[in-house]
Amino acid sequence: MGGGSEPLDTKHGKYLGGWGNLGSQTQKGIITYALSANRQRPLAGAAHAAIFNTYRRCKAQFLYVVPPIAFAYLILNWATEKNEFYNSKKGRTIAPEASDEATQGGSVRG
C-alpha cells in the first residue's frame, strides 16, 4: 500500500479520489445553473433598502437620542436667558448679587 500521495481506502485498498469525489458513482439528474459574475446586479435594490433600513434604525433610536438633546437645549436656553437678564439694566437693579455673580463667573465669596 505504498507511501504515495494517493489517499487509499485502508479497508479495501483502492483510490478514493480527491475532495468532493470520494470514489462514489457520478450522480445523474442534478442540474446546476450559473450566472456570470459580470451579468449579476450586485447593487440591485441597495438604494431602496438603504432608505428604509435607515428609517427603521433612526426610528428605533429616536427615544434614546431626542429627549436628552431636547432637555439639554431647554437647560441651555434657560441659562442663556437668565444670564442675559442678569447682565441687563433691569436685571442689575432687581438682583444686584446675582448680576455680580454672573459677571464674575461664579459664586465664590471672600
PDB file of N, CA and C in Angstrom:
ATOM      1  N   MET A   1       0.824  -1.182   0.000  1.00  0.00           N
ATOM      2  CA  MET A   1       0.000   0.000   0.000  1.00  0.00           C
ATOM      3  C   MET A   1       0.865   1.241   0.000  1.00  0.00           C
ATOM      4  N   GLY A   2       1.935   1.331  -0.572  1.00  0.00           N
ATOM      5  CA  GLY A   2       2.896   2.394  -0.788  1.00  0.00           C
ATOM      6  C   GLY A   2       2.703   3.649   0.027  1.00  0.00           C
ATOM      7  N   GLY A   3       3.717   4.476  -0.005  1.00  0.00           N
ATOM      8  CA  GLY A   3       3.687   5.726   0.741  1.00  0.00           C
ATOM      9  C   GLY A   3       3.475   6.918  -0.152  1.00  0.00           C
ATOM     10  N   GLY A   4       2.740   6.780  -1.237  1.00  0.00           N
ATOM     11  CA  GLY A   4       2.494   7.883  -2.167  1.00  0.00           C
ATOM     12  C   GLY A   4       1.505   8.902  -1.620  1.00  0.00           C
ATOM     13  N   SER A   5       1.134   9.823  -2.487  1.00  0.00           N
ATOM     14  CA  SER A   5       0.225  10.885  -2.072  1.00  0.00           C
ATOM     15  C   SER A   5      -1.224  10.522  -2.336  1.00  0.00           C
ATOM     16  N   GLU A   6      -1.452   9.326  -2.837  1.00  0.00           N
ATOM     17  CA  GLU A   6      -2.821   8.926  -3.141  1.00  0.00           C
ATOM     18  C   GLU A   6      -3.524   8.454  -1.877  1.00  0.00           C
ATOM     19  N   PRO A   7      -4.710   9.037  -1.574  1.00  0.00           N
ATOM     20  CA  PRO A   7      -5.443   8.554  -0.404  1.00  0.00           C
ATOM     21  C   PRO A   7      -6.040   7.187  -0.695  1.00  0.00           C
ATOM     22  N   LEU A   8      -5.760   6.249   0.166  1.00  0.00           N
ATOM     23  CA  LEU A   8      -6.241   4.884  -0.029  1.00  0.00           C
ATOM     24  C   LEU A   8      -7.318   4.547   0.990  1.00  0.00           C
ATOM     25  N   ASP A   9      -8.230   3.758   0.539  1.00  0.00           N
ATOM     26  CA  ASP A   9      -9.210   3.192   1.449  1.00  0.00           C
ATOM     27  C   ASP A   9      -8.500   2.048   2.154  1.00  0.00           C
ATOM     28  N   THR A  10      -8.225   2.194   3.435  1.00  0.00           N
ATOM     29  CA  THR A  10      -7.426   1.187   4.147  1.00  0.00           C
ATOM     30  C   THR A  10      -8.157  -0.134   4.262  1.00  0.00           C
ATOM     31  N   LYS A  11      -9.452  -0.102   4.176  1.00  0.00           N
ATOM     32  CA  LYS A  11     -10.206  -1.342   4.295  1.00  0.00           C
ATOM     33  C   LYS A  11     -10.174  -2.144   2.988  1.00  0.00           C
ATOM     34  N   HIS A  12     -10.308  -1.435   1.829  1.00  0.00           N
ATOM     35  CA  HIS A  12     -10.390  -2.139   0.556  1.00  0.00           C
ATOM     36  C   HIS A  12      -9.160  -1.938  -0.319  1.00  0.00           C
ATOM     37  N   GLY A  13      -8.294  -0.971   0.030  1.00  0.00           N
ATOM     38  CA  GLY A  13      -7.060  -0.775  -0.707  1.00  0.00           C
ATOM     39  C   GLY A  13      -7.244  -0.146  -2.065  1.00  0.00           C
ATOM     40  N   LYS A  14      -8.233   0.712  -2.264  1.00  0.00           N
ATOM     41  CA  LYS A  14      -8.396   1.364  -3.562  1.00  0.00           C
ATOM     42  C   LYS A  14      -8.411   2.885  -3.391  1.00  0.00           C
ATOM     43  N   TYR A  15      -8.148   3.582  -4.497  1.00  0.00           N
ATOM     44  CA  TYR A  15      -8.070   5.043  -4.514  1.00  0.00           C
ATOM     45  C   TYR A  15      -9.456   5.649  -4.296  1.00  0.00           C
ATOM     46  N   LEU A  16      -9.531   6.612  -3.371  1.00  0.00           N
ATOM     47  CA  LEU A  16     -10.810   7.241  -3.054  1.00  0.00           C
ATOM     48  C   LEU A  16     -11.087   8.490  -3.894  1.00  0.00           C
ATOM     49  N   GLY A  17     -10.084   9.109  -4.449  1.00  0.00           N
ATOM     50  CA  GLY A  17     -10.286  10.339  -5.213  1.00  0.00           C
ATOM     51  C   GLY A  17     -10.041  11.567  -4.348  1.00  0.00           C
ATOM     52  N   GLY A  18     -10.069  12.741  -4.994  1.00  0.00           N
ATOM     53  CA  GLY A  18      -9.846  13.994  -4.271  1.00  0.00           C
ATOM     54  C   GLY A  18     -11.075  14.410  -3.478  1.00  0.00           C
ATOM     55  N   TRP A  19     -10.984  15.540  -2.866  1.00  0.00           N
ATOM     56  CA  TRP A  19     -12.116  16.062  -2.106  1.00  0.00           C
ATOM     57  C   TRP A  19     -13.292  16.268  -3.039  1.00  0.00           C
ATOM     58  N   GLY A  20     -14.465  15.868  -2.613  1.00  0.00           N
ATOM     59  CA  GLY A  20     -15.665  16.013  -3.412  1.00  0.00           C
ATOM     60  C   GLY A  20     -15.882  14.861  -4.368  1.00  0.00           C
ATOM     61  N   ASN A  21     -14.903  14.021  -4.522  1.00  0.00           N
ATOM     62  CA  ASN A  21     -15.044  12.852  -5.389  1.00  0.00           C
ATOM     63  C   ASN A  21     -14.429  11.677  -4.650  1.00  0.00           C
ATOM     64  N   LEU A  22     -15.145  11.161  -3.700  1.00  0.00           N
ATOM     65  CA  LEU A  22     -14.597  10.117  -2.839  1.00  0.00           C
ATOM     66  C   LEU A  22     -14.863   8.716  -3.379  1.00  0.00           C
ATOM     67  N   GLY A  23     -14.798   8.560  -4.691  1.00  0.00           N
ATOM     68  CA  GLY A  23     -14.902   7.247  -5.273  1.00  0.00           C
ATOM     69  C   GLY A  23     -16.312   6.759  -5.515  1.00  0.00           C
ATOM     70  N   SER A  24     -17.297   7.594  -5.268  1.00  0.00           N
ATOM     71  CA  SER A  24     -18.670   7.141  -5.498  1.00  0.00           C
ATOM     72  C   SER A  24     -19.030   7.304  -6.967  1.00  0.00           C
ATOM     73  N   GLN A  25     -20.157   6.756  -7.339  1.00  0.00           N
ATOM     74  CA  GLN A  25     -20.611   6.879  -8.713  1.00  0.00           C
ATOM     75  C   GLN A  25     -21.020   8.318  -8.996  1.00  0.00           C
ATOM     76  N   THR A  26     -20.887   8.700 -10.251  1.00  0.00           N
ATOM     77  CA  THR A  26     -21.316  10.047 -10.624  1.00  0.00           C
ATOM     78  C   THR A  26     -22.828  10.131 -10.528  1.00  0.00           C
ATOM     79  N   GLN A  27     -23.301  11.264 -10.042  1.00  0.00           N
ATOM     80  CA  GLN A  27     -24.739  11.433  -9.852  1.00  0.00           C
ATOM     81  C   GLN A  27     -25.385  11.838 -11.164  1.00  0.00           C
ATOM     82  N   LYS A  28     -26.611  11.413 -11.358  1.00  0.00           N
ATOM     83  CA  LYS A  28     -27.346  11.733 -12.566  1.00  0.00           C
ATOM     84  C   LYS A  28     -28.601  12.523 -12.196  1.00  0.00           C
ATOM     85  N   GLY A  29     -29.031  13.383 -13.094  1.00  0.00           N
ATOM     86  CA  GLY A  29     -30.259  14.123 -12.892  1.00  0.00           C
ATOM     87  C   GLY A  29     -30.110  15.375 -12.053  1.00  0.00           C
ATOM     88  N   ILE A  30     -28.907  15.778 -11.715  1.00  0.00           N
ATOM     89  CA  ILE A  30     -28.691  17.011 -10.959  1.00  0.00           C
ATOM     90  C   ILE A  30     -28.272  18.087 -11.940  1.00  0.00           C
ATOM     91  N   ILE A  31     -29.054  19.151 -11.997  1.00  0.00           N
ATOM     92  CA  ILE A  31     -28.784  20.237 -12.932  1.00  0.00           C
ATOM     93  C   ILE A  31     -28.316  21.445 -12.132  1.00  0.00           C
ATOM     94  N   THR A  32     -27.235  22.054 -12.572  1.00  0.00           N
ATOM     95  CA  THR A  32     -26.697  23.227 -11.903  1.00  0.00           C
ATOM     96  C   THR A  32     -26.713  24.396 -12.873  1.00  0.00           C
ATOM     97  N   TYR A  33     -27.256  25.521 -12.422  1.00  0.00           N
ATOM     98  CA  TYR A  33     -27.285  26.733 -13.227  1.00  0.00           C
ATOM     99  C   TYR A  33     -26.330  27.741 -12.624  1.00  0.00           C
ATOM    100  N   ALA A  34     -25.692  28.502 -13.476  1.00  0.00           N
ATOM    101  CA  ALA A  34     -24.768  29.531 -13.001  1.00  0.00           C
ATOM    102  C   ALA A  34     -24.940  30.782 -13.856  1.00  0.00           C
ATOM    103  N   LEU A  35     -24.629  31.906 -13.252  1.00  0.00           N
ATOM    104  CA  LEU A  35     -24.718  33.183 -13.946  1.00  0.00           C
ATOM    105  C   LEU A  35     -23.354  33.846 -13.837  1.00  0.00           C
ATOM    106  N   SER A  36     -22.894  34.370 -14.932  1.00  0.00           N
ATOM    107  CA  SER A  36     -21.593  35.012 -14.949  1.00  0.00           C
ATOM    108  C   SER A  36     -21.578  36.183 -13.970  1.00  0.00           C
ATOM    109  N   ALA A  37     -20.420  36.429 -13.370  1.00  0.00           N
ATOM    110  CA  ALA A  37     -20.309  37.493 -12.368  1.00  0.00           C
ATOM    111  C   ALA A  37     -20.592  38.869 -12.950  1.00  0.00           C
ATOM    112  N   ASN A  38     -20.243  39.086 -14.226  1.00  0.00           N
ATOM    113  CA  ASN A  38     -20.474  40.403 -14.808  1.00  0.00           C
ATOM    114  C   ASN A  38     -21.914  40.581 -15.283  1.00  0.00           C
ATOM    115  N   ARG A  39     -22.737  39.562 -15.197  1.00  0.00           N
ATOM    116  CA  ARG A  39     -24.140  39.668 -15.583  1.00  0.00           C
ATOM    117  C   ARG A  39     -25.052  39.837 -14.371  1.00  0.00           C
ATOM    118  N   GLN A  40     -24.512  39.701 -13.195  1.00  0.00           N
ATOM    119  CA  GLN A  40     -25.319  39.856 -11.990  1.00  0.00           C
ATOM    120  C   GLN A  40     -25.472  41.332 -11.656  1.00  0.00           C
ATOM    121  N   ARG A  41     -26.445  41.637 -10.800  1.00  0.00           N
ATOM    122  CA  ARG A  41     -26.649  43.010 -10.344  1.00  0.00           C
ATOM    123  C   ARG A  41     -26.346  43.052  -8.847  1.00  0.00           C
ATOM    124  N   PRO A  42     -25.104  43.310  -8.469  1.00  0.00           N
ATOM    125  CA  PRO A  42     -24.739  43.243  -7.055  1.00  0.00           C
ATOM    126  C   PRO A  42     -25.392  44.330  -6.204  1.00  0.00           C
ATOM    127  N   LEU A  43     -25.762  45.448  -6.804  1.00  0.00           N
ATOM    128  CA  LEU A  43     -26.375  46.538  -6.038  1.00  0.00           C
ATOM    129  C   LEU A  43     -27.868  46.656  -6.306  1.00  0.00           C
ATOM    130  N   ALA A  44     -28.488  45.590  -6.764  1.00  0.00           N
ATOM    131  CA  ALA A  44     -29.918  45.630  -7.055  1.00  0.00           C
ATOM    132  C   ALA A  44     -30.699  45.854  -5.764  1.00  0.00           C
ATOM    133  N   GLY A  45     -31.471  46.925  -5.718  1.00  0.00           N
ATOM    134  CA  GLY A  45     -32.293  47.232  -4.557  1.00  0.00           C
ATOM    135  C   GLY A  45     -31.538  47.835  -3.391  1.00  0.00           C
ATOM    136  N   ALA A  46     -30.272  48.176  -3.573  1.00  0.00           N
ATOM    137  CA  ALA A  46     -29.480  48.688  -2.461  1.00  0.00           C
ATOM    138  C   ALA A  46     -29.970  50.062  -2.009  1.00  0.00           C
ATOM    139  N   ALA A  47     -30.312  50.942  -2.937  1.00  0.00           N
ATOM    140  CA  ALA A  47     -30.780  52.281  -2.568  1.00  0.00           C
ATOM    141  C   ALA A  47     -32.114  52.197  -1.833  1.00  0.00           C
ATOM    142  N   HIS A  48     -33.009  51.373  -2.331  1.00  0.00           N
ATOM    143  CA  HIS A  48     -34.316  51.202  -1.678  1.00  0.00           C
ATOM    144  C   HIS A  48     -34.144  50.635  -0.274  1.00  0.00           C
ATOM    145  N   ALA A  49     -33.306  49.619  -0.141  1.00  0.00           N
ATOM    146  CA  ALA A  49     -33.074  49.012   1.171  1.00  0.00           C
ATOM    147  C   ALA A  49     -32.380  49.989   2.114  1.00  0.00           C
ATOM    148  N   ALA A  50     -31.471  50.797   1.594  1.00  0.00           N
ATOM    149  CA  ALA A  50     -30.749  51.748   2.442  1.00  0.00           C
ATOM    150  C   ALA A  50     -31.695  52.791   3.017  1.00  0.00           C
ATOM    151  N   ILE A  51     -32.621  53.279   2.218  1.00  0.00           N
ATOM    152  CA  ILE A  51     -33.558  54.306   2.693  1.00  0.00           C
ATOM    153  C   ILE A  51     -34.431  53.743   3.807  1.00  0.00           C
ATOM    154  N   PHE A  52     -35.038  52.603   3.570  1.00  0.00           N
ATOM    155  CA  PHE A  52     -35.954  52.065   4.562  1.00  0.00           C
ATOM    156  C   PHE A  52     -35.232  51.495   5.778  1.00  0.00           C
ATOM    157  N   ASN A  53     -34.033  50.961   5.587  1.00  0.00           N
ATOM    158  CA  ASN A  53     -33.262  50.465   6.721  1.00  0.00           C
ATOM    159  C   ASN A  53     -32.800  51.628   7.596  1.00  0.00           C
ATOM    160  N   THR A  54     -32.404  52.737   6.967  1.00  0.00           N
ATOM    161  CA  THR A  54     -32.012  53.919   7.728  1.00  0.00           C
ATOM    162  C   THR A  54     -33.186  54.461   8.522  1.00  0.00           C
ATOM    163  N   TYR A  55     -34.351  54.520   7.909  1.00  0.00           N
ATOM    164  CA  TYR A  55     -35.554  54.996   8.606  1.00  0.00           C
ATOM    165  C   TYR A  55     -35.871  54.094   9.802  1.00  0.00           C
ATOM    166  N   ARG A  56     -35.797  52.790   9.604  1.00  0.00           N
ATOM    167  CA  ARG A  56     -36.102  51.848  10.682  1.00  0.00           C
ATOM    168  C   ARG A  56     -35.126  52.002  11.843  1.00  0.00           C
ATOM    169  N   ARG A  57     -33.845  52.153  11.534  1.00  0.00           N
ATOM    170  CA  ARG A  57     -32.843  52.306  12.594  1.00  0.00           C
ATOM    171  C   ARG A  57     -32.998  53.629  13.336  1.00  0.00           C
ATOM    172  N   CYS A  58     -33.276  54.706  12.597  1.00  0.00           N
ATOM    173  CA  CYS A  58     -33.469  56.013  13.239  1.00  0.00           C
ATOM    174  C   CYS A  58     -34.699  55.995  14.132  1.00  0.00           C
ATOM    175  N   LYS A  59     -35.764  55.356  13.666  1.00  0.00           N
ATOM    176  CA  LYS A  59     -36.984  55.271  14.458  1.00  0.00           C
ATOM    177  C   LYS A  59     -36.733  54.491  15.745  1.00  0.00           C
ATOM    178  N   ALA A  60     -35.910  53.463  15.679  1.00  0.00           N
ATOM    179  CA  ALA A  60     -35.619  52.664  16.866  1.00  0.00           C
ATOM    180  C   ALA A  60     -34.786  53.440  17.887  1.00  0.00           C
ATOM    181  N   GLN A  61     -33.948  54.372  17.439  1.00  0.00           N
ATOM    182  CA  GLN A  61     -33.071  55.124  18.336  1.00  0.00           C
ATOM    183  C   GLN A  61     -33.635  56.485  18.735  1.00  0.00           C
ATOM    184  N   PHE A  62     -34.800  56.844  18.231  1.00  0.00           N
ATOM    185  CA  PHE A  62     -35.366  58.177  18.430  1.00  0.00           C
ATOM    186  C   PHE A  62     -35.488  58.528  19.913  1.00  0.00           C
ATOM    187  N   LEU A  63     -36.068  57.643  20.702  1.00  0.00           N
ATOM    188  CA  LEU A  63     -36.301  57.949  22.116  1.00  0.00           C
ATOM    189  C   LEU A  63     -35.019  57.925  22.952  1.00  0.00           C
ATOM    190  N   TYR A  64     -33.946  57.372  22.425  1.00  0.00           N
ATOM    191  CA  TYR A  64     -32.681  57.406  23.143  1.00  0.00           C
ATOM    192  C   TYR A  64     -31.900  58.689  22.867  1.00  0.00           C
ATOM    193  N   VAL A  65     -32.184  59.334  21.744  1.00  0.00           N
ATOM    194  CA  VAL A  65     -31.384  60.480  21.327  1.00  0.00           C
ATOM    195  C   VAL A  65     -32.116  61.801  21.540  1.00  0.00           C
ATOM    196  N   VAL A  66     -33.354  61.899  21.099  1.00  0.00           N
ATOM    197  CA  VAL A  66     -34.052  63.188  21.074  1.00  0.00           C
ATOM    198  C   VAL A  66     -34.363  63.745  22.462  1.00  0.00           C
ATOM    199  N   PRO A  67     -34.929  62.986  23.415  1.00  0.00           N
ATOM    200  CA  PRO A  67     -35.231  63.601  24.726  1.00  0.00           C
ATOM    201  C   PRO A  67     -34.020  64.177  25.455  1.00  0.00           C
ATOM    202  N   PRO A  68     -32.860  63.494  25.513  1.00  0.00           N
ATOM    203  CA  PRO A  68     -31.721  64.133  26.177  1.00  0.00           C
ATOM    204  C   PRO A  68     -31.251  65.404  25.469  1.00  0.00           C
ATOM    205  N   ILE A  69     -31.292  65.405  24.142  1.00  0.00           N
ATOM    206  CA  ILE A  69     -30.876  66.607  23.412  1.00  0.00           C
ATOM    207  C   ILE A  69     -31.863  67.742  23.655  1.00  0.00           C
ATOM    208  N   ALA A  70     -33.163  67.438  23.664  1.00  0.00           N
ATOM    209  CA  ALA A  70     -34.179  68.463  23.924  1.00  0.00           C
ATOM    210  C   ALA A  70     -34.039  69.001  25.339  1.00  0.00           C
ATOM    211  N   PHE A  71     -33.802  68.121  26.306  1.00  0.00           N
ATOM    212  CA  PHE A  71     -33.624  68.550  27.690  1.00  0.00           C
ATOM    213  C   PHE A  71     -32.393  69.448  27.827  1.00  0.00           C
ATOM    214  N   ALA A  72     -31.290  69.066  27.198  1.00  0.00           N
ATOM    215  CA  ALA A  72     -30.076  69.881  27.249  1.00  0.00           C
ATOM    216  C   ALA A  72     -30.298  71.238  26.585  1.00  0.00           C
ATOM    217  N   TYR A  73     -31.050  71.257  25.482  1.00  0.00           N
ATOM    218  CA  TYR A  73     -31.340  72.525  24.804  1.00  0.00           C
ATOM    219  C   TYR A  73     -32.181  73.436  25.695  1.00  0.00           C
ATOM    220  N   LEU A  74     -33.175  72.867  26.373  1.00  0.00           N
ATOM    221  CA  LEU A  74     -34.016  73.685  27.252  1.00  0.00           C
ATOM    222  C   LEU A  74     -33.214  74.267  28.411  1.00  0.00           C
ATOM    223  N   ILE A  75     -32.337  73.474  29.007  1.00  0.00           N
ATOM    224  CA  ILE A  75     -31.495  73.971  30.097  1.00  0.00           C
ATOM    225  C   ILE A  75     -30.558  75.063  29.595  1.00  0.00           C
ATOM    226  N   LEU A  76     -29.951  74.860  28.431  1.00  0.00           N
ATOM    227  CA  LEU A  76     -29.034  75.854  27.883  1.00  0.00           C
ATOM    228  C   LEU A  76     -29.765  77.148  27.546  1.00  0.00           C
ATOM    229  N   ASN A  77     -30.957  77.015  26.981  1.00  0.00           N
ATOM    230  CA  ASN A  77     -31.751  78.194  26.643  1.00  0.00           C
ATOM    231  C   ASN A  77     -32.156  78.953  27.913  1.00  0.00           C
ATOM    232  N   TRP A  78     -32.561  78.231  28.943  1.00  0.00           N
ATOM    233  CA  TRP A  78     -32.931  78.860  30.212  1.00  0.00           C
ATOM    234  C   TRP A  78     -31.734  79.601  30.817  1.00  0.00           C
ATOM    235  N   ALA A  79     -30.566  78.968  30.819  1.00  0.00           N
ATOM    236  CA  ALA A  79     -29.375  79.583  31.401  1.00  0.00           C
ATOM    237  C   ALA A  79     -28.945  80.821  30.618  1.00  0.00           C
ATOM    238  N   THR A  80     -29.071  80.758  29.299  1.00  0.00           N
ATOM    239  CA  THR A  80     -28.695  81.919  28.476  1.00  0.00           C
ATOM    240  C   THR A  80     -29.627  83.093  28.739  1.00  0.00           C
ATOM    241  N   GLU A  81     -30.929  82.823  28.794  1.00  0.00           N
ATOM    242  CA  GLU A  81     -31.886  83.901  29.069  1.00  0.00           C
ATOM    243  C   GLU A  81     -31.665  84.505  30.451  1.00  0.00           C
ATOM    244  N   LYS A  82     -31.403  83.654  31.450  1.00  0.00           N
ATOM    245  CA  LYS A  82     -31.174  84.156  32.805  1.00  0.00           C
ATOM    246  C   LYS A  82     -29.898  84.992  32.860  1.00  0.00           C
ATOM    247  N   ASN A  83     -28.849  84.547  32.163  1.00  0.00           N
ATOM    248  CA  ASN A  83     -27.601  85.304  32.130  1.00  0.00           C
ATOM    249  C   ASN A  83     -27.798  86.649  31.438  1.00  0.00           C
ATOM    250  N   GLU A  84     -28.536  86.663  30.337  1.00  0.00           N
ATOM    251  CA  GLU A  84     -28.789  87.926  29.647  1.00  0.00           C
ATOM    252  C   GLU A  84     -29.627  88.861  30.509  1.00  0.00           C
ATOM    253  N   PHE A  85     -30.572  88.306  31.270  1.00  0.00           N
ATOM    254  CA  PHE A  85     -31.376  89.148  32.159  1.00  0.00           C
ATOM    255  C   PHE A  85     -30.513  89.735  33.271  1.00  0.00           C
ATOM    256  N   TYR A  86     -29.662  88.889  33.885  1.00  0.00           N
ATOM    257  CA  TYR A  86     -28.814  89.401  34.963  1.00  0.00           C
ATOM    258  C   TYR A  86     -27.820  90.443  34.477  1.00  0.00           C
ATOM    259  N   ASN A  87     -27.429  90.385  33.237  1.00  0.00           N
ATOM    260  CA  ASN A  87     -26.482  91.361  32.697  1.00  0.00           C
ATOM    261  C   ASN A  87     -27.176  92.543  32.030  1.00  0.00           C
ATOM    262  N   SER A  88     -28.506  92.602  32.113  1.00  0.00           N
ATOM    263  CA  SER A  88     -29.228  93.759  31.572  1.00  0.00           C
ATOM    264  C   SER A  88     -29.375  94.820  32.665  1.00  0.00           C
ATOM    265  N   LYS A  89     -29.852  96.005  32.274  1.00  0.00           N
ATOM    266  CA  LYS A  89     -30.028  97.096  33.223  1.00  0.00           C
ATOM    267  C   LYS A  89     -31.096  96.740  34.255  1.00  0.00           C
ATOM    268  N   LYS A  90     -32.199  96.171  33.784  1.00  0.00           N
ATOM    269  CA  LYS A  90     -33.288  95.794  34.690  1.00  0.00           C
ATOM    270  C   LYS A  90     -32.848  94.687  35.639  1.00  0.00           C
ATOM    271  N   GLY A  91     -32.105  93.730  35.155  1.00  0.00           N
ATOM    272  CA  GLY A  91     -31.640  92.639  35.991  1.00  0.00           C
ATOM    273  C   GLY A  91     -30.658  93.101  37.048  1.00  0.00           C
ATOM    274  N   ARG A  92     -29.839  94.072  36.739  1.00  0.00           N
ATOM    275  CA  ARG A  92     -28.871  94.581  37.719  1.00  0.00           C
ATOM    276  C   ARG A  92     -29.555  95.348  38.839  1.00  0.00           C
ATOM    277  N   THR A  93     -30.684  95.990  38.530  1.00  0.00           N
ATOM    278  CA  THR A  93     -31.382  96.719  39.592  1.00  0.00           C
ATOM    279  C   THR A  93     -32.190  95.781  40.479  1.00  0.00           C
ATOM    280  N   ILE A  94     -32.745  94.701  39.911  1.00  0.00           N
ATOM    281  CA  ILE A  94     -33.576  93.780  40.694  1.00  0.00           C
ATOM    282  C   ILE A  94     -32.719  92.869  41.567  1.00  0.00           C
ATOM    283  N   ALA A  95     -31.711  92.300  41.019  1.00  0.00           N
ATOM    284  CA  ALA A  95     -30.883  91.326  41.748  1.00  0.00           C
ATOM    285  C   ALA A  95     -29.414  91.680  41.577  1.00  0.00           C
ATOM    286  N   PRO A  96     -28.916  92.654  42.377  1.00  0.00           N
ATOM    287  CA  PRO A  96     -27.505  93.053  42.194  1.00  0.00           C
ATOM    288  C   PRO A  96     -26.522  91.938  42.554  1.00  0.00           C
ATOM    289  N   GLU A  97     -26.871  91.066  43.507  1.00  0.00           N
ATOM    290  CA  GLU A  97     -25.950  89.977  43.874  1.00  0.00           C
ATOM    291  C   GLU A  97     -25.802  88.982  42.723  1.00  0.00           C
ATOM    292  N   ALA A  98     -26.931  88.650  42.101  1.00  0.00           N
ATOM    293  CA  ALA A  98     -26.893  87.683  41.004  1.00  0.00           C
ATOM    294  C   ALA A  98     -26.163  88.249  39.807  1.00  0.00           C
ATOM    295  N   SER A  99     -26.322  89.566  39.550  1.00  0.00           N
ATOM    296  CA  SER A  99     -25.629  90.138  38.398  1.00  0.00           C
ATOM    297  C   SER A  99     -24.129  90.191  38.640  1.00  0.00           C
ATOM    298  N   ASP A 100     -23.725  90.403  39.896  1.00  0.00           N
ATOM    299  CA  ASP A 100     -22.291  90.378  40.199  1.00  0.00           C
ATOM    300  C   ASP A 100     -21.725  88.976  39.983  1.00  0.00           C
ATOM    301  N   GLU A 101     -22.488  87.956  40.412  1.00  0.00           N
ATOM    302  CA  GLU A 101     -22.042  86.586  40.200  1.00  0.00           C
ATOM    303  C   GLU A 101     -21.980  86.246  38.723  1.00  0.00           C
ATOM    304  N   ALA A 102     -22.924  86.753  37.955  1.00  0.00           N
ATOM    305  CA  ALA A 102     -22.960  86.449  36.512  1.00  0.00           C
ATOM    306  C   ALA A 102     -21.757  87.085  35.819  1.00  0.00           C
ATOM    307  N   THR A 103     -21.368  88.291  36.236  1.00  0.00           N
ATOM    308  CA  THR A 103     -20.229  88.938  35.576  1.00  0.00           C
ATOM    309  C   THR A 103     -18.912  88.431  36.112  1.00  0.00           C
ATOM    310  N   GLN A 104     -18.876  87.967  37.372  1.00  0.00           N
ATOM    311  CA  GLN A 104     -17.647  87.451  37.957  1.00  0.00           C
ATOM    312  C   GLN A 104     -17.344  86.035  37.497  1.00  0.00           C
ATOM    313  N   GLY A 105     -18.368  85.308  37.105  1.00  0.00           N
ATOM    314  CA  GLY A 105     -18.157  83.943  36.626  1.00  0.00           C
ATOM    315  C   GLY A 105     -18.288  82.884  37.693  1.00  0.00           C
ATOM    316  N   GLY A 106     -18.939  83.196  38.804  1.00  0.00           N
ATOM    317  CA  GLY A 106     -19.114  82.172  39.819  1.00  0.00           C
ATOM    318  C   GLY A 106     -19.717  82.743  41.085  1.00  0.00           C
ATOM    319  N   SER A 107     -19.875  81.900  42.087  1.00  0.00           N
ATOM    320  CA  SER A 107     -20.470  82.351  43.331  1.00  0.00           C
ATOM    321  C   SER A 107     -19.468  82.233  44.498  1.00  0.00           C
ATOM    322  N   VAL A 108     -18.200  82.409  44.198  1.00  0.00           N
ATOM    323  CA  VAL A 108     -17.175  82.339  45.237  1.00  0.00           C
ATOM    324  C   VAL A 108     -17.146  83.672  45.956  1.00  0.00           C
ATOM    325  N   ARG A 109     -17.358  83.613  47.267  1.00  0.00           N
ATOM    326  CA  ARG A 109     -17.352  84.865  48.065  1.00  0.00           C
ATOM    327  C   ARG A 109     -16.221  84.810  49.064  1.00  0.00           C
ATOM    328  N   GLY A 110     -15.593  85.973  49.269  1.00  0.00           N
ATOM    329  CA  GLY A 110     -14.435  86.004  50.135  1.00  0.00           C
ATOM    330  C   GLY A 110     -14.683  86.363  51.514  1.00  0.00           C
TER     331      GLY A 110
END
